[in-house]
């Protein structure tokens, strides 16, 4: 006979140290290192701007403006310190010295003992010829056919929009004109350069890309290919760094959550030696880290954001909050102790909300034997992940509105207005209400909370309730109106 849900919850506990999984990943490898190989003018700088954020590289002067190009020089993007770029100037006919320099660099960086110092991926960038000409330089072919290069290589054929536009001009205007032109351009490219392409090893992936508007899917392909080529912890750094692919960020959030703390929902609600607020902080840190937002003001880790985030789950504890015993803690010092200190195991109590508390009231009402806590913590994970997705789309809308040159994707610093819009869009579209009702029914009908059941249901909710904010919210993000910018997000008080 199965134990009751309450009996299961009473018998469970956390014994592991509460520490961010993403922090552990950063400790093992804080940097994702890319080598860009390609001649001047092939579009390397524009590609970096499109994948990692518009405007981070001066496209007129390139990655190393005003200096002689040195492949050993590290270029760290101003909006992403987890990413390190190296740039090769490409190879001219007969330029054997530069080829040897590049090859030596690749071999050296492939065998460094520290993972963070190794080269993790090579993007060999080649502009698609529109009016004939050779596809590869001799030195490029040597690199592609080298048998002692351990670093993964992706051949990136740039400016795919040019052959597409050339063909499109000759086609009748129809609804599928763009698709037909793309397919024809890719087919023509493969036919005209069949001999050159046949020299590529089957193990070396290739992709045609463009940074122009309407070609975002080509950037997604490059991001996906890169993710498939890198292994282990590096894949999480990559998911966080890139801008175009929302699917990769969601999957990284799920994979990190599965590693430890989501399992805690079905293996522990007693937190000896740790407070519930610490658990929430760890989950918050891991999830927002996967999204890699440019957050110079630390809005996503501010007190007001934590309060807003946990306020979303208050309805999940309404059923039993009035019937549980409460312990009134006197004085600010006692409350502060709960926030940063220890929750005694198996001691249910509730702390009345007071001015200055970081989280919403329910966080301090620790019902160690209540199924409602399971609902609330599951809700916290799902709500946070979907709010991050909402923020992703609104940030992109704002970035595309201010980007120049028709770049397909971009990023901008987070603002209070964008974060507020992300919350409002989630609530307005009634996703939170639907998700919370689903959670109520799930906990009510689930007598045995096995780890796989809880984890699978969290993932199911995240994937089934993904959404893109409506055009009205996107328009507000594009306009960039900064409502509520006078609020201090640490205290929640207007200036």
Coordinates of C-alpha atoms in Angstrom, one line a residue:
X1 CA 0.0 0.0 0.0
X2 CA 1.4 3.4 -1.0
X3 CA 2.2 6.0 1.6
X4 CA 0.0 9.1 1.6
X5 CA 1.4 12.3 0.1
X6 CA 1.7 13.9 3.5
X7 CA 3.7 10.9 4.8
X8 CA 6.1 11.1 1.9
X9 CA 6.7 14.8 2.4
X10 CA 7.4 14.4 6.1
X11 CA 10.0 11.7 5.4
X12 CA 12.0 13.7 2.8
X13 CA 14.9 16.0 3.2
X14 CA 17.7 17.9 1.5
X15 CA 21.2 16.9 2.7
X16 CA 23.2 18.4 -0.2
X17 CA 24.7 21.9 -0.2
X18 CA 22.5 24.4 -1.9
X19 CA 24.7 25.8 -4.6
X20 CA 23.9 27.0 -8.1
X21 CA 24.5 24.3 -10.8
X22 CA 25.3 27.1 -13.3
X23 CA 27.9 28.5 -10.9
X24 CA 29.6 25.1 -10.8
X25 CA 29.6 25.0 -14.6
X26 CA 31.2 28.5 -14.7
X27 CA 33.8 27.3 -12.2
X28 CA 34.8 24.5 -14.5
X29 CA 34.8 26.6 -17.7
X30 CA 33.9 30.3 -17.5
X31 CA 34.5 31.1 -21.1
X32 CA 33.3 29.8 -24.5
X33 CA 36.1 30.3 -27.0
X34 CA 35.4 30.7 -30.8
X35 CA 38.0 31.1 -33.6
X36 CA 36.7 33.0 -36.7
X37 CA 38.6 32.2 -39.8
X38 CA 37.9 34.1 -43.0
X39 CA 39.0 36.8 -45.4
X40 CA 38.3 40.4 -44.7
X41 CA 34.8 41.4 -45.9
X42 CA 33.1 38.0 -45.6
X43 CA 30.9 39.3 -42.9
X44 CA 32.4 37.9 -39.7
X45 CA 31.6 41.1 -37.6
X46 CA 28.0 41.2 -38.9
X47 CA 27.7 37.5 -38.0
X48 CA 28.9 38.1 -34.4
X49 CA 26.5 41.0 -34.0
X50 CA 23.6 38.8 -35.3
X51 CA 24.3 35.9 -33.0
X52 CA 25.5 37.6 -29.9
X53 CA 23.8 41.1 -30.0
X54 CA 23.6 43.9 -32.5
X55 CA 26.3 46.6 -32.1
X56 CA 28.7 44.7 -30.0
X57 CA 31.3 44.8 -32.9
X58 CA 32.1 47.7 -35.2
X59 CA 31.2 46.2 -38.6
X60 CA 33.2 48.9 -40.4
X61 CA 36.5 48.1 -38.7
X62 CA 35.9 44.5 -37.5
X63 CA 36.7 42.7 -34.3
X64 CA 40.1 44.3 -33.9
X65 CA 39.6 47.9 -35.0
X66 CA 42.7 50.0 -35.1
X67 CA 45.2 47.2 -34.5
X68 CA 47.2 44.7 -36.5
X69 CA 45.3 41.5 -36.4
X70 CA 46.8 39.0 -33.9
X71 CA 45.1 35.6 -33.7
X72 CA 46.2 35.3 -30.1
X73 CA 44.4 38.5 -29.0
X74 CA 41.2 37.7 -27.0
X75 CA 38.1 39.8 -27.9
X76 CA 35.5 39.8 -25.1
X77 CA 32.1 41.1 -26.0
X78 CA 31.0 44.1 -23.9
X79 CA 27.6 42.5 -23.3
X80 CA 28.8 38.9 -22.7
X81 CA 31.9 38.2 -20.7
X82 CA 31.4 34.4 -21.0
X83 CA 32.4 34.6 -24.7
X84 CA 35.9 34.9 -26.1
X85 CA 36.6 35.4 -29.8
X86 CA 39.8 35.1 -31.8
X87 CA 40.0 36.4 -35.4
X88 CA 42.2 35.2 -38.2
X89 CA 42.6 37.6 -41.1
X90 CA 42.1 34.8 -43.6
X91 CA 44.5 33.5 -46.3
X92 CA 45.7 35.2 -49.4
X93 CA 47.1 33.2 -52.3
X94 CA 50.6 32.0 -51.3
X95 CA 50.4 33.3 -47.8
X96 CA 52.0 30.3 -46.2
X97 CA 53.2 32.1 -43.1
X98 CA 49.7 33.1 -41.9
X99 CA 48.4 29.5 -42.5
X100 CA 51.2 28.1 -40.3
X101 CA 50.3 30.7 -37.6
X102 CA 46.7 29.7 -37.7
X103 CA 47.4 26.0 -37.7
X104 CA 49.8 26.3 -34.8
X105 CA 47.2 28.3 -32.8
X106 CA 44.5 25.7 -33.4
X107 CA 46.7 22.8 -32.3
X108 CA 48.0 24.7 -29.2
X109 CA 44.5 25.7 -28.1
X110 CA 43.1 22.3 -28.7
X111 CA 45.4 20.7 -26.2
X112 CA 45.4 23.2 -23.4
X113 CA 45.0 21.4 -20.0
X114 CA 42.4 24.0 -18.7
X115 CA 39.0 23.7 -20.4
X116 CA 38.5 27.4 -20.4
X117 CA 41.7 28.0 -22.4
X118 CA 40.9 25.5 -25.1
X119 CA 39.4 26.4 -28.4
X120 CA 35.8 25.1 -28.4
X121 CA 34.6 25.7 -32.0
X122 CA 36.0 27.0 -35.3
X123 CA 33.7 29.0 -37.7
X124 CA 35.4 29.0 -41.1
X125 CA 33.5 31.9 -42.8
X126 CA 33.3 32.0 -46.6
X127 CA 31.2 34.3 -48.7
X128 CA 29.0 32.6 -51.2
X129 CA 30.2 33.6 -54.7
X130 CA 27.4 35.2 -56.7
X131 CA 29.2 35.6 -60.0
X132 CA 31.6 32.7 -60.1
X133 CA 35.0 32.3 -58.6
X134 CA 36.7 29.7 -56.4
X135 CA 35.0 28.6 -53.2
X136 CA 38.0 27.7 -51.0
X137 CA 41.5 29.0 -50.7
X138 CA 44.2 26.4 -50.7
X139 CA 45.0 27.1 -47.0
X140 CA 41.3 26.7 -46.1
X141 CA 41.2 23.3 -47.8
X142 CA 44.3 22.2 -45.8
X143 CA 42.6 23.1 -42.6
X144 CA 39.4 21.4 -43.5
X145 CA 41.3 18.2 -44.5
X146 CA 43.7 18.2 -41.6
X147 CA 43.5 15.0 -39.6
X148 CA 45.2 16.3 -36.5
X149 CA 42.8 19.2 -35.6
X150 CA 40.7 18.1 -32.6
X151 CA 38.5 21.2 -32.4
X152 CA 35.2 21.0 -34.2
X153 CA 34.9 23.0 -37.4
X154 CA 31.7 24.4 -39.0
X155 CA 31.9 25.9 -42.5
X156 CA 29.7 29.0 -42.5
X157 CA 28.8 30.3 -46.0
X158 CA 27.9 33.9 -45.5
X159 CA 25.7 36.5 -47.3
X160 CA 23.2 33.9 -48.5
X161 CA 20.8 36.7 -49.1
X162 CA 22.7 37.8 -52.2
X163 CA 22.1 34.7 -54.4
X164 CA 18.6 34.5 -53.1
X165 CA 17.9 38.0 -54.1
X166 CA 19.5 37.4 -57.5
X167 CA 17.1 34.5 -58.2
X168 CA 14.1 36.2 -56.6
X169 CA 14.3 39.1 -59.1
X170 CA 13.6 36.6 -61.9
X171 CA 10.7 34.9 -60.3
X172 CA 7.0 35.9 -60.5
X173 CA 5.6 37.5 -57.3
X174 CA 3.8 34.8 -55.4
X175 CA 3.1 33.9 -51.8
X176 CA 5.9 31.3 -51.8
X177 CA 8.4 33.5 -53.8
X178 CA 10.9 33.7 -50.9
X179 CA 10.8 29.9 -50.2
X180 CA 11.2 29.1 -53.9
X181 CA 14.1 31.6 -54.2
X182 CA 15.9 30.1 -51.2
X183 CA 15.5 26.6 -52.4
X184 CA 16.7 27.5 -55.9
X185 CA 19.7 29.4 -54.5
X186 CA 20.8 26.5 -52.3
X187 CA 20.3 24.1 -55.2
X188 CA 22.3 26.3 -57.6
X189 CA 25.1 26.7 -55.1
X190 CA 25.4 23.0 -54.4
X191 CA 25.4 22.3 -58.2
X192 CA 27.9 25.0 -59.2
X193 CA 30.3 24.1 -56.5
X194 CA 29.7 20.3 -56.2
X195 CA 33.3 19.5 -56.8
X196 CA 34.6 21.9 -54.1
X197 CA 31.9 20.8 -51.6
X198 CA 32.7 17.1 -52.3
X199 CA 36.2 17.7 -50.8
X200 CA 34.7 18.4 -47.4
X201 CA 34.8 15.6 -44.9
X202 CA 31.4 14.2 -44.0
X203 CA 32.1 15.0 -40.4
X204 CA 32.4 18.7 -41.1
X205 CA 28.9 20.4 -41.0
X206 CA 28.2 23.4 -43.2
X207 CA 25.4 26.0 -43.3
X208 CA 24.4 29.0 -45.4
X209 CA 23.6 32.1 -43.4
X210 CA 22.6 35.7 -43.7
X211 CA 22.2 38.4 -41.1
X212 CA 19.6 40.2 -43.1
X213 CA 15.9 40.5 -42.1
X214 CA 14.0 37.4 -43.0
X215 CA 16.9 35.0 -42.6
X216 CA 16.8 34.4 -38.9
X217 CA 16.2 30.7 -39.4
X218 CA 19.7 30.4 -41.0
X219 CA 21.2 31.8 -37.8
X220 CA 19.2 29.3 -35.8
X221 CA 20.7 26.5 -37.9
X222 CA 24.2 27.8 -37.1
X223 CA 23.4 28.0 -33.4
X224 CA 22.0 24.4 -33.5
X225 CA 25.0 23.0 -35.3
X226 CA 27.4 24.6 -32.8
X227 CA 25.4 23.2 -29.9
X228 CA 25.6 19.7 -31.5
X229 CA 29.4 20.0 -32.0
X230 CA 30.3 21.0 -28.4
X231 CA 30.1 18.6 -25.5
X232 CA 29.4 18.6 -21.8
X233 CA 29.3 21.8 -19.7
X234 CA 30.4 23.8 -22.7
X235 CA 27.0 23.4 -24.3
X236 CA 25.4 25.3 -21.4
X237 CA 27.7 28.2 -21.8
X238 CA 26.9 28.2 -25.5
X239 CA 23.1 28.2 -24.9
X240 CA 23.5 31.1 -22.5
X241 CA 25.7 33.2 -24.9
X242 CA 23.8 32.9 -28.2
X243 CA 20.9 35.2 -28.9
X244 CA 18.7 33.8 -31.7
X245 CA 17.5 30.4 -30.5
X246 CA 14.9 30.4 -27.7
X247 CA 14.5 26.6 -27.9
X248 CA 18.1 26.1 -26.9
X249 CA 17.8 28.4 -23.9
X250 CA 14.6 26.6 -22.7
X251 CA 16.3 23.2 -23.1
X252 CA 19.3 24.3 -21.2
X253 CA 17.1 25.5 -18.4
X254 CA 15.3 22.2 -18.3
X255 CA 18.6 20.2 -18.3
X256 CA 20.2 22.2 -15.5
X257 CA 17.0 21.9 -13.5
X258 CA 16.9 18.2 -13.9
X259 CA 20.4 17.8 -12.5
X260 CA 19.5 18.5 -8.9
X261 CA 17.0 21.0 -7.5
X262 CA 13.9 20.2 -9.5
X263 CA 14.3 16.7 -8.1
X264 CA 14.1 18.2 -4.6
X265 CA 10.4 18.8 -5.2
X266 CA 9.8 15.1 -5.0
X267 CA 12.6 14.1 -2.7
X268 CA 12.6 17.0 -0.2
X269 CA 10.5 19.6 1.4
X270 CA 12.3 19.5 4.7
X271 CA 15.3 21.8 4.5
X272 CA 17.6 21.1 7.4
X273 CA 20.3 23.7 7.5
X274 CA 18.9 25.7 4.7
X275 CA 16.1 28.2 4.2
X276 CA 13.5 28.0 1.5
X277 CA 14.6 31.4 0.3
X278 CA 18.0 29.9 -0.4
X279 CA 16.4 27.2 -2.5
X280 CA 14.4 29.8 -4.5
X281 CA 17.6 31.9 -5.0
X282 CA 19.4 28.9 -6.4
X283 CA 16.6 28.0 -8.8
X284 CA 16.4 31.7 -9.8
X285 CA 20.1 31.9 -10.5
X286 CA 20.3 28.8 -12.5
X287 CA 17.3 29.6 -14.8
X288 CA 18.2 33.3 -15.5
X289 CA 21.8 32.3 -16.1
X290 CA 20.7 30.0 -19.0
X291 CA 19.0 33.0 -20.7
X292 CA 22.1 35.2 -20.8
X293 CA 20.2 38.5 -20.7
X294 CA 22.3 41.7 -20.8
X295 CA 21.4 42.9 -17.3
X296 CA 23.9 45.5 -16.3
X297 CA 21.6 46.8 -13.5
X298 CA 21.0 43.3 -12.0
X299 CA 17.2 43.6 -12.3
X300 CA 16.7 39.9 -12.5
X301 CA 18.4 39.3 -9.2
X302 CA 16.9 42.3 -7.5
X303 CA 14.6 42.1 -4.4
X304 CA 11.6 43.5 -6.3
X305 CA 12.0 40.9 -9.1
X306 CA 12.0 38.1 -6.5
X307 CA 9.0 39.6 -4.8
X308 CA 7.1 39.9 -8.2
X309 CA 8.1 36.4 -9.2
X310 CA 7.0 34.7 -6.0
X311 CA 3.8 36.7 -5.9
X312 CA 2.6 34.7 -8.9
X313 CA 2.3 31.6 -6.8
X314 CA 0.3 33.0 -3.9
X315 CA -3.0 31.6 -5.3
X316 CA -1.5 28.1 -5.1
X317 CA -1.4 28.2 -1.3
X318 CA -4.8 29.8 -0.7
X319 CA -6.6 26.5 0.1
X320 CA -4.9 25.9 3.4
X321 CA -3.1 29.0 4.5
X322 CA -5.7 30.0 7.0
X323 CA -5.8 26.7 8.8
X324 CA -2.1 26.2 9.4
X325 CA -0.5 27.1 12.7
X326 CA 1.5 30.3 12.8
X327 CA 4.5 31.4 14.8
X328 CA 4.8 35.2 15.1
X329 CA 8.4 36.2 15.1
X330 CA 9.1 39.5 16.9
X331 CA 11.4 42.2 15.5
X332 CA 13.3 42.7 12.3
X333 CA 16.2 40.7 13.4
X334 CA 14.2 37.5 13.8
X335 CA 12.7 38.0 10.3
X336 CA 16.1 38.6 8.9
X337 CA 17.2 35.3 10.4
X338 CA 14.6 33.4 8.5
X339 CA 15.6 35.1 5.3
X340 CA 19.2 34.2 5.5
X341 CA 19.4 31.5 8.2
X342 CA 18.2 28.0 9.0
X343 CA 14.7 26.5 8.8
X344 CA 14.4 23.8 11.5
X345 CA 13.5 20.4 10.0
X346 CA 9.9 19.3 10.3
X347 CA 8.7 22.5 12.0
X348 CA 5.8 24.0 10.1
X349 CA 5.3 27.7 10.7
X350 CA 4.3 30.9 9.0
X351 CA 5.9 34.3 9.2
X352 CA 3.5 37.2 8.7
X353 CA 4.7 39.4 5.8
X354 CA 6.4 42.6 6.8
X355 CA 7.8 45.6 5.1
X356 CA 11.3 44.9 3.7
X357 CA 10.9 41.1 3.2
X358 CA 12.4 40.1 -0.1
X359 CA 9.9 37.4 -1.2
X360 CA 6.1 37.2 -1.3
X361 CA 4.3 36.3 1.9
X362 CA 3.8 32.6 1.1
X363 CA 7.6 31.9 1.0
X364 CA 7.7 32.6 4.8
X365 CA 4.7 30.3 5.4
X366 CA 6.7 27.1 5.3
X367 CA 4.3 24.2 5.3
X368 CA 6.6 21.3 5.4
X369 CA 3.9 18.7 5.1
X370 CA 1.5 20.4 2.7
X371 CA 0.9 19.4 -0.9
X372 CA 0.3 23.1 -1.6
X373 CA 4.0 23.7 -1.2
X374 CA 4.7 21.2 -4.0
X375 CA 2.2 23.1 -6.2
X376 CA 3.8 26.5 -5.3
X377 CA 7.4 25.4 -6.0
X378 CA 6.5 23.6 -9.2
X379 CA 4.6 26.8 -10.2
X380 CA 7.7 28.9 -9.3
X381 CA 9.8 27.0 -11.8
X382 CA 7.3 27.0 -14.6
X383 CA 6.3 30.6 -14.1
X384 CA 9.9 31.8 -14.0
X385 CA 10.9 29.9 -17.2
X386 CA 7.9 31.2 -19.1
X387 CA 8.4 34.8 -17.9
X388 CA 12.0 34.5 -19.1
X389 CA 10.6 33.4 -22.5
X390 CA 8.2 36.4 -22.5
X391 CA 11.2 38.7 -21.7
X392 CA 13.2 37.1 -24.5
X393 CA 10.7 38.0 -27.2
X394 CA 10.1 41.5 -25.8
X395 CA 13.8 42.2 -25.6
X396 CA 14.2 41.0 -29.2
X397 CA 11.3 43.3 -30.3
X398 CA 13.0 46.3 -28.7
X399 CA 16.4 45.3 -30.1
X400 CA 15.2 45.0 -33.6
X401 CA 13.5 48.4 -33.4
X402 CA 16.8 50.1 -32.5
X403 CA 19.2 48.0 -34.6
X404 CA 20.6 49.4 -37.8
X405 CA 21.4 47.8 -41.1
X406 CA 18.6 45.3 -41.0
X407 CA 20.3 42.8 -38.7
X408 CA 18.1 39.8 -38.1
X409 CA 18.6 39.5 -34.4
X410 CA 20.0 41.7 -31.6
X411 CA 20.1 42.3 -27.9
X412 CA 19.7 45.3 -25.7
X413 CA 20.2 45.9 -22.0
X414 CA 17.3 45.0 -19.8
X415 CA 15.1 47.8 -18.5
X416 CA 12.5 47.9 -15.8
X417 CA 9.9 48.5 -18.4
X418 CA 10.8 45.4 -20.4
X419 CA 10.7 43.2 -17.3
X420 CA 7.3 44.7 -16.3
X421 CA 5.9 44.0 -19.8
X422 CA 7.1 40.4 -19.6
X423 CA 5.1 39.8 -16.4
X424 CA 2.0 41.6 -17.7
X425 CA 2.0 39.7 -21.0
X426 CA 2.2 36.4 -19.1
X427 CA -0.7 37.4 -16.8
X428 CA -2.8 39.1 -19.5
X429 CA -2.8 36.1 -21.8
X430 CA -4.0 34.0 -18.9
X431 CA -1.2 31.5 -19.1
X432 CA -0.4 31.7 -15.4
X433 CA -4.1 31.0 -14.5
X434 CA -4.2 28.0 -16.8
X435 CA -0.9 26.6 -15.5
X436 CA -1.9 27.0 -11.8
X437 CA -5.2 25.2 -12.3
X438 CA -3.3 22.4 -14.0
X439 CA -0.9 22.2 -11.0
X440 CA -3.9 22.0 -8.6
X441 CA -5.4 19.1 -10.5
X442 CA -2.0 17.4 -10.8
X443 CA -1.2 17.4 -7.1
X444 CA -4.8 16.5 -6.2
X445 CA -4.8 13.3 -8.4
X446 CA -1.1 12.3 -7.8
X447 CA -0.9 10.1 -4.7
X448 CA 2.7 9.2 -5.1
X449 CA 5.1 12.0 -6.1
X450 CA 7.9 10.1 -7.8
X451 CA 10.8 12.2 -9.1
X452 CA 10.2 11.3 -12.8
X453 CA 6.5 12.2 -12.5
X454 CA 7.1 15.6 -11.0
X455 CA 10.0 16.4 -13.4
X456 CA 8.1 15.3 -16.5
X457 CA 5.0 17.4 -15.5
X458 CA 7.1 20.5 -15.0
X459 CA 8.7 20.0 -18.5
X460 CA 5.3 19.3 -20.0
X461 CA 3.9 22.5 -18.6
X462 CA 6.9 24.6 -19.8
X463 CA 6.7 23.2 -23.3
X464 CA 2.9 23.3 -23.7
X465 CA 2.5 26.8 -22.4
X466 CA 5.2 28.5 -24.3
X467 CA 4.0 31.7 -25.9
X468 CA 5.1 34.8 -27.7
X469 CA 3.7 38.1 -26.4
X470 CA 1.0 39.7 -28.5
X471 CA 1.8 42.4 -31.0
X472 CA 0.4 45.1 -28.6
X473 CA 3.1 44.1 -26.0
X474 CA 5.8 43.9 -28.7
X475 CA 4.8 47.4 -29.8
X476 CA 5.2 48.7 -26.3
X477 CA 8.6 47.1 -26.1
X478 CA 9.6 48.6 -29.4
X479 CA 8.6 52.1 -28.3
X480 CA 10.8 51.8 -25.3
X481 CA 8.7 53.7 -22.9
X482 CA 10.2 53.4 -19.5
X483 CA 7.2 53.4 -17.1
X484 CA 8.1 52.9 -13.5
X485 CA 11.8 53.6 -14.0
X486 CA 11.8 55.7 -10.8
X487 CA 11.1 52.6 -8.6
X488 CA 14.1 51.3 -6.6
X489 CA 14.2 47.6 -7.3
X490 CA 16.0 46.7 -4.2
X491 CA 13.5 48.4 -1.8
X492 CA 10.4 48.5 -4.0
X493 CA 10.0 52.2 -3.1
X494 CA 9.6 55.1 -5.5
X495 CA 12.4 57.5 -5.6

